[in-house]
């Protein structure tokens, strides 16, 4: 569900601050991280969020993408960050789909 800008972003941030940047976020389907990713996307960036629950992660990614028209937000579910190989594969998928990784959270 689209969220009002005022609920996740202060007016002090410059539009397009993160244009052409990519955020890789573990736990991005949770309430705190998803709000931070939503602000990043609104400010021009694209993102890849990870979570263990595939359905929730995909749903949250689609919702975050509503923060900015034309944004790209990948939701990679079934990823346990305690598994180094799964994390490496997710990072590779993110870089391939979005053109790289500029920030990690």
JSON list of C-alpha atoms in Angstrom, two decimals:
[
{"chain": "A", "resi": 1, "resn": "UNK", "atom": "CA", "xyz": [0.00, 0.00, 0.00]},
{"chain": "A", "resi": 2, "resn": "UNK", "atom": "CA", "xyz": [1.48, 3.38, -0.94]},
{"chain": "A", "resi": 3, "resn": "UNK", "atom": "CA", "xyz": [2.58, 5.43, 2.05]},
{"chain": "A", "resi": 4, "resn": "UNK", "atom": "CA", "xyz": [2.57, 9.22, 2.34]},
{"chain": "A", "resi": 5, "resn": "UNK", "atom": "CA", "xyz": [5.99, 10.85, 1.93]},
{"chain": "A", "resi": 6, "resn": "UNK", "atom": "CA", "xyz": [5.67, 12.60, 5.28]},
{"chain": "A", "resi": 7, "resn": "UNK", "atom": "CA", "xyz": [5.58, 9.25, 7.10]},
{"chain": "A", "resi": 8, "resn": "UNK", "atom": "CA", "xyz": [9.07, 8.20, 5.97]},
{"chain": "A", "resi": 9, "resn": "UNK", "atom": "CA", "xyz": [10.94, 11.30, 4.80]},
{"chain": "A", "resi": 10, "resn": "UNK", "atom": "CA", "xyz": [11.89, 14.71, 6.13]},
{"chain": "A", "resi": 11, "resn": "UNK", "atom": "CA", "xyz": [11.82, 17.76, 3.85]},
{"chain": "A", "resi": 12, "resn": "UNK", "atom": "CA", "xyz": [15.55, 18.38, 4.46]},
{"chain": "A", "resi": 13, "resn": "UNK", "atom": "CA", "xyz": [16.57, 15.67, 1.95]},
{"chain": "A", "resi": 14, "resn": "UNK", "atom": "CA", "xyz": [17.31, 16.74, -1.64]},
{"chain": "A", "resi": 15, "resn": "UNK", "atom": "CA", "xyz": [15.31, 15.05, -4.42]},
{"chain": "A", "resi": 16, "resn": "UNK", "atom": "CA", "xyz": [17.35, 12.60, -6.51]},
{"chain": "A", "resi": 17, "resn": "UNK", "atom": "CA", "xyz": [20.09, 12.51, -3.85]},
{"chain": "A", "resi": 18, "resn": "UNK", "atom": "CA", "xyz": [20.55, 8.78, -4.58]},
{"chain": "A", "resi": 19, "resn": "UNK", "atom": "CA", "xyz": [19.88, 8.83, -8.34]},
{"chain": "A", "resi": 20, "resn": "UNK", "atom": "CA", "xyz": [21.67, 5.98, -10.14]},
{"chain": "A", "resi": 21, "resn": "UNK", "atom": "CA", "xyz": [22.66, 4.34, -6.84]},
{"chain": "A", "resi": 22, "resn": "UNK", "atom": "CA", "xyz": [21.75, 0.87, -5.58]},
{"chain": "A", "resi": 23, "resn": "UNK", "atom": "CA", "xyz": [21.08, -0.20, -1.98]},
{"chain": "A", "resi": 24, "resn": "UNK", "atom": "CA", "xyz": [21.47, -3.84, -0.90]},
{"chain": "A", "resi": 25, "resn": "UNK", "atom": "CA", "xyz": [19.51, -4.33, 2.32]},
{"chain": "A", "resi": 26, "resn": "UNK", "atom": "CA", "xyz": [19.35, -7.42, 4.52]},
{"chain": "A", "resi": 27, "resn": "UNK", "atom": "CA", "xyz": [16.14, -7.60, 6.49]},
{"chain": "A", "resi": 28, "resn": "UNK", "atom": "CA", "xyz": [14.56, -5.10, 4.13]},
{"chain": "A", "resi": 29, "resn": "UNK", "atom": "CA", "xyz": [11.08, -6.49, 4.64]},
{"chain": "A", "resi": 30, "resn": "UNK", "atom": "CA", "xyz": [10.97, -5.43, 8.31]},
{"chain": "A", "resi": 31, "resn": "UNK", "atom": "CA", "xyz": [9.36, -2.21, 9.48]},
{"chain": "A", "resi": 32, "resn": "UNK", "atom": "CA", "xyz": [12.53, -0.20, 10.23]},
{"chain": "A", "resi": 33, "resn": "UNK", "atom": "CA", "xyz": [14.61, -1.25, 7.23]},
{"chain": "A", "resi": 34, "resn": "UNK", "atom": "CA", "xyz": [11.69, -1.03, 4.82]},
{"chain": "A", "resi": 35, "resn": "UNK", "atom": "CA", "xyz": [11.09, 2.60, 5.86]},
{"chain": "A", "resi": 36, "resn": "UNK", "atom": "CA", "xyz": [14.75, 3.40, 5.28]},
{"chain": "A", "resi": 37, "resn": "UNK", "atom": "CA", "xyz": [14.72, 1.67, 1.89]},
{"chain": "A", "resi": 38, "resn": "UNK", "atom": "CA", "xyz": [11.49, 3.47, 0.94]},
{"chain": "A", "resi": 39, "resn": "UNK", "atom": "CA", "xyz": [13.16, 6.85, 1.64]},
{"chain": "A", "resi": 40, "resn": "UNK", "atom": "CA", "xyz": [16.22, 5.80, -0.39]},
{"chain": "A", "resi": 41, "resn": "UNK", "atom": "CA", "xyz": [14.02, 4.82, -3.34]},
{"chain": "A", "resi": 42, "resn": "UNK", "atom": "CA", "xyz": [11.98, 8.00, -3.09]},
{"chain": "A", "resi": 43, "resn": "UNK", "atom": "CA", "xyz": [15.24, 9.96, -3.26]},
{"chain": "A", "resi": 44, "resn": "UNK", "atom": "CA", "xyz": [16.14, 8.38, -6.60]},
{"chain": "A", "resi": 45, "resn": "UNK", "atom": "CA", "xyz": [17.83, 5.08, -5.80]},
{"chain": "A", "resi": 46, "resn": "UNK", "atom": "CA", "xyz": [17.00, 1.49, -6.64]},
{"chain": "A", "resi": 47, "resn": "UNK", "atom": "CA", "xyz": [17.13, -1.30, -4.09]},
{"chain": "A", "resi": 48, "resn": "UNK", "atom": "CA", "xyz": [17.39, -4.98, -3.42]},
{"chain": "A", "resi": 49, "resn": "UNK", "atom": "CA", "xyz": [15.87, -6.25, -0.18]},
{"chain": "A", "resi": 50, "resn": "UNK", "atom": "CA", "xyz": [16.46, -9.66, 1.36]},
{"chain": "A", "resi": 51, "resn": "UNK", "atom": "CA", "xyz": [14.37, -11.70, 3.72]},
{"chain": "A", "resi": 52, "resn": "UNK", "atom": "CA", "xyz": [13.80, -15.28, 4.78]},
{"chain": "A", "resi": 53, "resn": "UNK", "atom": "CA", "xyz": [10.08, -15.18, 3.94]},
{"chain": "A", "resi": 54, "resn": "UNK", "atom": "CA", "xyz": [9.83, -15.11, 0.14]},
{"chain": "A", "resi": 55, "resn": "UNK", "atom": "CA", "xyz": [6.18, -14.03, -0.06]},
{"chain": "A", "resi": 56, "resn": "UNK", "atom": "CA", "xyz": [6.58, -11.17, 2.44]},
{"chain": "A", "resi": 57, "resn": "UNK", "atom": "CA", "xyz": [9.84, -9.98, 0.85]},
{"chain": "A", "resi": 58, "resn": "UNK", "atom": "CA", "xyz": [8.32, -9.86, -2.65]},
{"chain": "A", "resi": 59, "resn": "UNK", "atom": "CA", "xyz": [5.24, -8.06, -1.34]},
{"chain": "A", "resi": 60, "resn": "UNK", "atom": "CA", "xyz": [7.25, -5.45, 0.58]},
{"chain": "A", "resi": 61, "resn": "UNK", "atom": "CA", "xyz": [9.52, -4.86, -2.45]},
{"chain": "A", "resi": 62, "resn": "UNK", "atom": "CA", "xyz": [6.48, -4.15, -4.64]},
{"chain": "A", "resi": 63, "resn": "UNK", "atom": "CA", "xyz": [5.12, -1.78, -2.01]},
{"chain": "A", "resi": 64, "resn": "UNK", "atom": "CA", "xyz": [8.43, 0.08, -1.64]},
{"chain": "A", "resi": 65, "resn": "UNK", "atom": "CA", "xyz": [8.58, 0.51, -5.42]},
{"chain": "A", "resi": 66, "resn": "UNK", "atom": "CA", "xyz": [5.49, 2.74, -5.19]},
{"chain": "A", "resi": 67, "resn": "UNK", "atom": "CA", "xyz": [7.67, 5.40, -3.51]},
{"chain": "A", "resi": 68, "resn": "UNK", "atom": "CA", "xyz": [8.92, 6.57, -6.92]},
{"chain": "A", "resi": 69, "resn": "UNK", "atom": "CA", "xyz": [7.63, 6.00, -10.41]},
{"chain": "A", "resi": 70, "resn": "UNK", "atom": "CA", "xyz": [10.13, 4.04, -12.48]},
{"chain": "A", "resi": 71, "resn": "UNK", "atom": "CA", "xyz": [12.03, 2.67, -9.50]},
{"chain": "A", "resi": 72, "resn": "UNK", "atom": "CA", "xyz": [13.43, -0.85, -9.44]},
{"chain": "A", "resi": 73, "resn": "UNK", "atom": "CA", "xyz": [13.13, -2.76, -6.18]},
{"chain": "A", "resi": 74, "resn": "UNK", "atom": "CA", "xyz": [14.04, -6.44, -6.09]},
{"chain": "A", "resi": 75, "resn": "UNK", "atom": "CA", "xyz": [12.69, -8.66, -3.33]},
{"chain": "A", "resi": 76, "resn": "UNK", "atom": "CA", "xyz": [14.85, -11.73, -2.81]},
{"chain": "A", "resi": 77, "resn": "UNK", "atom": "CA", "xyz": [13.18, -14.12, -0.40]},
{"chain": "A", "resi": 78, "resn": "UNK", "atom": "CA", "xyz": [14.43, -17.36, 1.08]},
{"chain": "A", "resi": 79, "resn": "UNK", "atom": "CA", "xyz": [17.76, -15.74, 1.96]},
{"chain": "A", "resi": 80, "resn": "UNK", "atom": "CA", "xyz": [19.21, -16.45, 5.40]},
{"chain": "A", "resi": 81, "resn": "UNK", "atom": "CA", "xyz": [22.06, -14.00, 6.07]},
{"chain": "A", "resi": 82, "resn": "UNK", "atom": "CA", "xyz": [23.72, -16.59, 8.31]},
{"chain": "A", "resi": 83, "resn": "UNK", "atom": "CA", "xyz": [24.41, -18.59, 5.14]},
{"chain": "A", "resi": 84, "resn": "UNK", "atom": "CA", "xyz": [27.40, -16.96, 3.41]},
{"chain": "A", "resi": 85, "resn": "UNK", "atom": "CA", "xyz": [26.74, -18.68, 0.07]},
{"chain": "A", "resi": 86, "resn": "UNK", "atom": "CA", "xyz": [23.10, -17.54, 0.01]},
{"chain": "A", "resi": 87, "resn": "UNK", "atom": "CA", "xyz": [24.20, -13.99, 0.81]},
{"chain": "A", "resi": 88, "resn": "UNK", "atom": "CA", "xyz": [26.86, -14.07, -1.91]},
{"chain": "A", "resi": 89, "resn": "UNK", "atom": "CA", "xyz": [24.33, -15.34, -4.47]},
{"chain": "A", "resi": 90, "resn": "UNK", "atom": "CA", "xyz": [21.86, -12.59, -3.47]},
{"chain": "A", "resi": 91, "resn": "UNK", "atom": "CA", "xyz": [24.55, -9.91, -3.85]},
{"chain": "A", "resi": 92, "resn": "UNK", "atom": "CA", "xyz": [25.47, -11.27, -7.28]},
{"chain": "A", "resi": 93, "resn": "UNK", "atom": "CA", "xyz": [21.80, -11.27, -8.35]},
{"chain": "A", "resi": 94, "resn": "UNK", "atom": "CA", "xyz": [21.38, -7.70, -7.11]},
{"chain": "A", "resi": 95, "resn": "UNK", "atom": "CA", "xyz": [24.49, -6.49, -8.94]},
{"chain": "A", "resi": 96, "resn": "UNK", "atom": "CA", "xyz": [23.46, -8.26, -12.15]},
{"chain": "A", "resi": 97, "resn": "UNK", "atom": "CA", "xyz": [19.85, -7.02, -12.11]},
{"chain": "A", "resi": 98, "resn": "UNK", "atom": "CA", "xyz": [20.48, -3.46, -10.90]},
{"chain": "A", "resi": 99, "resn": "UNK", "atom": "CA", "xyz": [23.94, -2.78, -12.27]},
{"chain": "A", "resi": 100, "resn": "UNK", "atom": "CA", "xyz": [25.99, -2.90, -9.08]},
{"chain": "A", "resi": 101, "resn": "UNK", "atom": "CA", "xyz": [25.80, -2.18, -5.37]},
{"chain": "A", "resi": 102, "resn": "UNK", "atom": "CA", "xyz": [26.66, 1.21, -3.92]},
{"chain": "A", "resi": 103, "resn": "UNK", "atom": "CA", "xyz": [25.38, 0.88, -0.34]},
{"chain": "A", "resi": 104, "resn": "UNK", "atom": "CA", "xyz": [24.82, -2.05, 2.02]},
{"chain": "A", "resi": 105, "resn": "UNK", "atom": "CA", "xyz": [22.52, -1.98, 4.99]}
]
